[in-house]
């Protein structure tokens, strides 16, 4: 069984009832900058990350999975550990693509969410990057919403109500 909030990073810990120290703030900023290219499809990324992801980690409704290679972040997965069991974000560095990092992040996310069919949404701009892995895991497209996050861009929904 995978322990929530234990597999994330060595230096991420609670101090004096959630008072943040420098190493925690530094790690949060590393995660943010690794993921910040998402803003091109999700203009509200900053508010979502600092308003939902970070507080959600501390109140244990979200978790952050990081894969590192030689001290560099190779990939990150953000999961929402609530009733909807959502794989919120998965991102692999260009430098480490096609090395199995994405598959490993999916596997670890499934373990935390206790399902191989988590709820997942993705921008139409990124669907081709995930096509093979969605087929591999049998993800089912359940709906498409236009203009949800950005005008002229469709958001694809997978595995709703599984």
GROMACS .gro file of C-alpha atoms in nm:
model
  162
    1UNK     CA    1   0.000   0.000   0.000
    2UNK     CA    2   0.126   0.347  -0.092
    3UNK     CA    3   0.132   0.601   0.190
    4UNK     CA    4  -0.020   0.936   0.103
    5UNK     CA    5   0.212   1.235   0.154
    6UNK     CA    6   0.508   1.007   0.223
    7UNK     CA    7   0.633   0.932  -0.129
    8UNK     CA    8   0.650   1.290  -0.238
    9UNK     CA    9   0.987   1.433  -0.151
   10UNK     CA   10   1.245   1.373   0.115
   11UNK     CA   11   1.257   1.729   0.245
   12UNK     CA   12   0.883   1.802   0.242
   13UNK     CA   13   0.758   1.788   0.598
   14UNK     CA   14   0.528   1.963   0.838
   15UNK     CA   15   0.694   2.194   1.086
   16UNK     CA   16   0.525   2.353   1.388
   17UNK     CA   17   0.169   2.291   1.270
   18UNK     CA   18   0.221   2.367   0.899
   19UNK     CA   19   0.454   2.666   0.928
   20UNK     CA   20   0.640   2.662   0.597
   21UNK     CA   21   1.017   2.663   0.596
   22UNK     CA   22   1.251   2.763   0.317
   23UNK     CA   23   1.297   2.411   0.176
   24UNK     CA   24   0.920   2.364   0.146
   25UNK     CA   25   0.872   2.699  -0.029
   26UNK     CA   26   1.165   2.621  -0.256
   27UNK     CA   27   1.017   2.281  -0.349
   28UNK     CA   28   0.674   2.433  -0.417
   29UNK     CA   29   0.840   2.687  -0.649
   30UNK     CA   30   1.032   2.409  -0.829
   31UNK     CA   31   0.706   2.225  -0.891
   32UNK     CA   32   0.535   2.545  -1.010
   33UNK     CA   33   0.812   2.632  -1.257
   34UNK     CA   34   0.828   2.275  -1.386
   35UNK     CA   35   0.454   2.290  -1.463
   36UNK     CA   36   0.415   2.657  -1.563
   37UNK     CA   37   0.403   2.587  -1.940
   38UNK     CA   38   0.054   2.451  -1.875
   39UNK     CA   39  -0.057   2.817  -1.864
   40UNK     CA   40  -0.076   2.830  -2.243
   41UNK     CA   41  -0.385   2.605  -2.231
   42UNK     CA   42  -0.499   2.690  -1.877
   43UNK     CA   43  -0.477   3.068  -1.818
   44UNK     CA   44  -0.599   3.027  -1.457
   45UNK     CA   45  -0.310   2.794  -1.372
   46UNK     CA   46  -0.150   3.027  -1.114
   47UNK     CA   47  -0.467   3.065  -0.908
   48UNK     CA   48  -0.542   2.693  -0.931
   49UNK     CA   49  -0.190   2.590  -0.829
   50UNK     CA   50  -0.149   2.828  -0.535
   51UNK     CA   51  -0.518   2.836  -0.440
   52UNK     CA   52  -0.603   2.466  -0.466
   53UNK     CA   53  -0.303   2.238  -0.520
   54UNK     CA   54  -0.075   2.373  -0.247
   55UNK     CA   55  -0.346   2.405   0.022
   56UNK     CA   56  -0.486   2.067  -0.089
   57UNK     CA   57  -0.150   1.903  -0.026
   58UNK     CA   58  -0.145   2.033   0.330
   59UNK     CA   59  -0.505   1.935   0.405
   60UNK     CA   60  -0.442   1.593   0.245
   61UNK     CA   61  -0.701   1.623  -0.034
   62UNK     CA   62  -0.427   1.634  -0.301
   63UNK     CA   63  -0.090   1.472  -0.348
   64UNK     CA   64   0.217   1.549  -0.557
   65UNK     CA   65   0.428   1.275  -0.709
   66UNK     CA   66   0.774   1.362  -0.837
   67UNK     CA   67   1.010   1.146  -1.041
   68UNK     CA   68   1.370   1.263  -1.035
   69UNK     CA   69   1.672   1.147  -1.234
   70UNK     CA   70   2.017   1.255  -1.118
   71UNK     CA   71   1.867   1.527  -0.900
   72UNK     CA   72   1.656   1.677  -1.183
   73UNK     CA   73   1.278   1.669  -1.193
   74UNK     CA   74   1.190   1.430  -1.476
   75UNK     CA   75   0.814   1.432  -1.424
   76UNK     CA   76   0.533   1.535  -1.192
   77UNK     CA   77   0.184   1.407  -1.130
   78UNK     CA   78  -0.080   1.591  -0.927
   79UNK     CA   79  -0.371   1.388  -0.791
   80UNK     CA   80  -0.691   1.485  -0.616
   81UNK     CA   81  -0.766   1.235  -0.340
   82UNK     CA   82  -1.134   1.301  -0.289
   83UNK     CA   83  -1.448   1.125  -0.400
   84UNK     CA   84  -1.384   1.198  -0.769
   85UNK     CA   85  -1.031   1.046  -0.758
   86UNK     CA   86  -0.887   1.274  -1.024
   87UNK     CA   87  -0.550   1.265  -1.193
   88UNK     CA   88  -0.525   1.644  -1.220
   89UNK     CA   89  -0.197   1.689  -1.404
   90UNK     CA   90   0.081   1.476  -1.541
   91UNK     CA   91   0.387   1.629  -1.701
   92UNK     CA   92   0.720   1.485  -1.818
   93UNK     CA   93   1.026   1.695  -1.904
   94UNK     CA   94   1.114   1.694  -2.275
   95UNK     CA   95   1.459   1.573  -2.174
   96UNK     CA   96   1.311   1.254  -2.023
   97UNK     CA   97   1.031   1.174  -2.268
   98UNK     CA   98   1.016   0.815  -2.396
   99UNK     CA   99   1.207   0.687  -2.091
  100UNK     CA  100   0.909   0.536  -1.908
  101UNK     CA  101   0.864   0.831  -1.671
  102UNK     CA  102   0.505   0.896  -1.781
  103UNK     CA  103   0.408   0.533  -1.738
  104UNK     CA  104   0.567   0.529  -1.392
  105UNK     CA  105   0.379   0.846  -1.293
  106UNK     CA  106   0.051   0.697  -1.414
  107UNK     CA  107   0.119   0.379  -1.216
  108UNK     CA  108   0.203   0.568  -0.896
  109UNK     CA  109  -0.103   0.793  -0.944
  110UNK     CA  110  -0.327   0.488  -0.986
  111UNK     CA  111  -0.189   0.345  -0.662
  112UNK     CA  112  -0.262   0.665  -0.469
  113UNK     CA  113  -0.609   0.698  -0.620
  114UNK     CA  114  -0.683   0.326  -0.581
  115UNK     CA  115  -0.807   0.299  -0.941
  116UNK     CA  116  -0.667   0.245  -1.291
  117UNK     CA  117  -0.950   0.455  -1.433
  118UNK     CA  118  -0.916   0.794  -1.262
  119UNK     CA  119  -1.113   1.094  -1.375
  120UNK     CA  120  -0.888   1.294  -1.610
  121UNK     CA  121  -0.930   1.598  -1.834
  122UNK     CA  122  -0.696   1.719  -2.103
  123UNK     CA  123  -0.675   2.004  -2.351
  124UNK     CA  124  -0.729   1.916  -2.717
  125UNK     CA  125  -0.376   2.052  -2.777
  126UNK     CA  126  -0.226   1.768  -2.573
  127UNK     CA  127  -0.446   1.473  -2.661
  128UNK     CA  128  -0.201   1.333  -2.919
  129UNK     CA  129   0.072   1.313  -2.652
  130UNK     CA  130  -0.148   1.085  -2.440
  131UNK     CA  131  -0.324   0.879  -2.708
  132UNK     CA  132  -0.108   0.567  -2.672
  133UNK     CA  133  -0.111   0.561  -2.293
  134UNK     CA  134  -0.489   0.618  -2.286
  135UNK     CA  135  -0.531   0.319  -2.519
  136UNK     CA  136  -0.293   0.112  -2.307
  137UNK     CA  137  -0.494   0.177  -1.989
  138UNK     CA  138  -0.835   0.175  -2.158
  139UNK     CA  139  -0.932   0.534  -2.074
  140UNK     CA  140  -1.278   0.620  -2.210
  141UNK     CA  141  -1.364   0.965  -2.342
  142UNK     CA  142  -1.688   1.069  -2.173
  143UNK     CA  143  -1.745   1.423  -2.299
  144UNK     CA  144  -1.594   1.732  -2.462
  145UNK     CA  145  -1.648   2.089  -2.344
  146UNK     CA  146  -1.555   2.385  -2.563
  147UNK     CA  147  -1.413   2.705  -2.414
  148UNK     CA  148  -1.396   2.566  -2.059
  149UNK     CA  149  -1.052   2.702  -1.978
  150UNK     CA  150  -0.961   2.898  -2.290
  151UNK     CA  151  -1.168   3.042  -2.574
  152UNK     CA  152  -1.158   2.821  -2.884
  153UNK     CA  153  -1.005   2.523  -2.702
  154UNK     CA  154  -1.182   2.198  -2.617
  155UNK     CA  155  -1.132   2.013  -2.291
  156UNK     CA  156  -1.163   1.633  -2.319
  157UNK     CA  157  -1.303   1.439  -2.023
  158UNK     CA  158  -1.211   1.077  -1.952
  159UNK     CA  159  -1.340   0.812  -1.712
  160UNK     CA  160  -1.620   1.013  -1.555
  161UNK     CA  161  -1.841   0.804  -1.327
  162UNK     CA  162  -1.614   0.497  -1.331
   0.00000   0.00000   0.00000
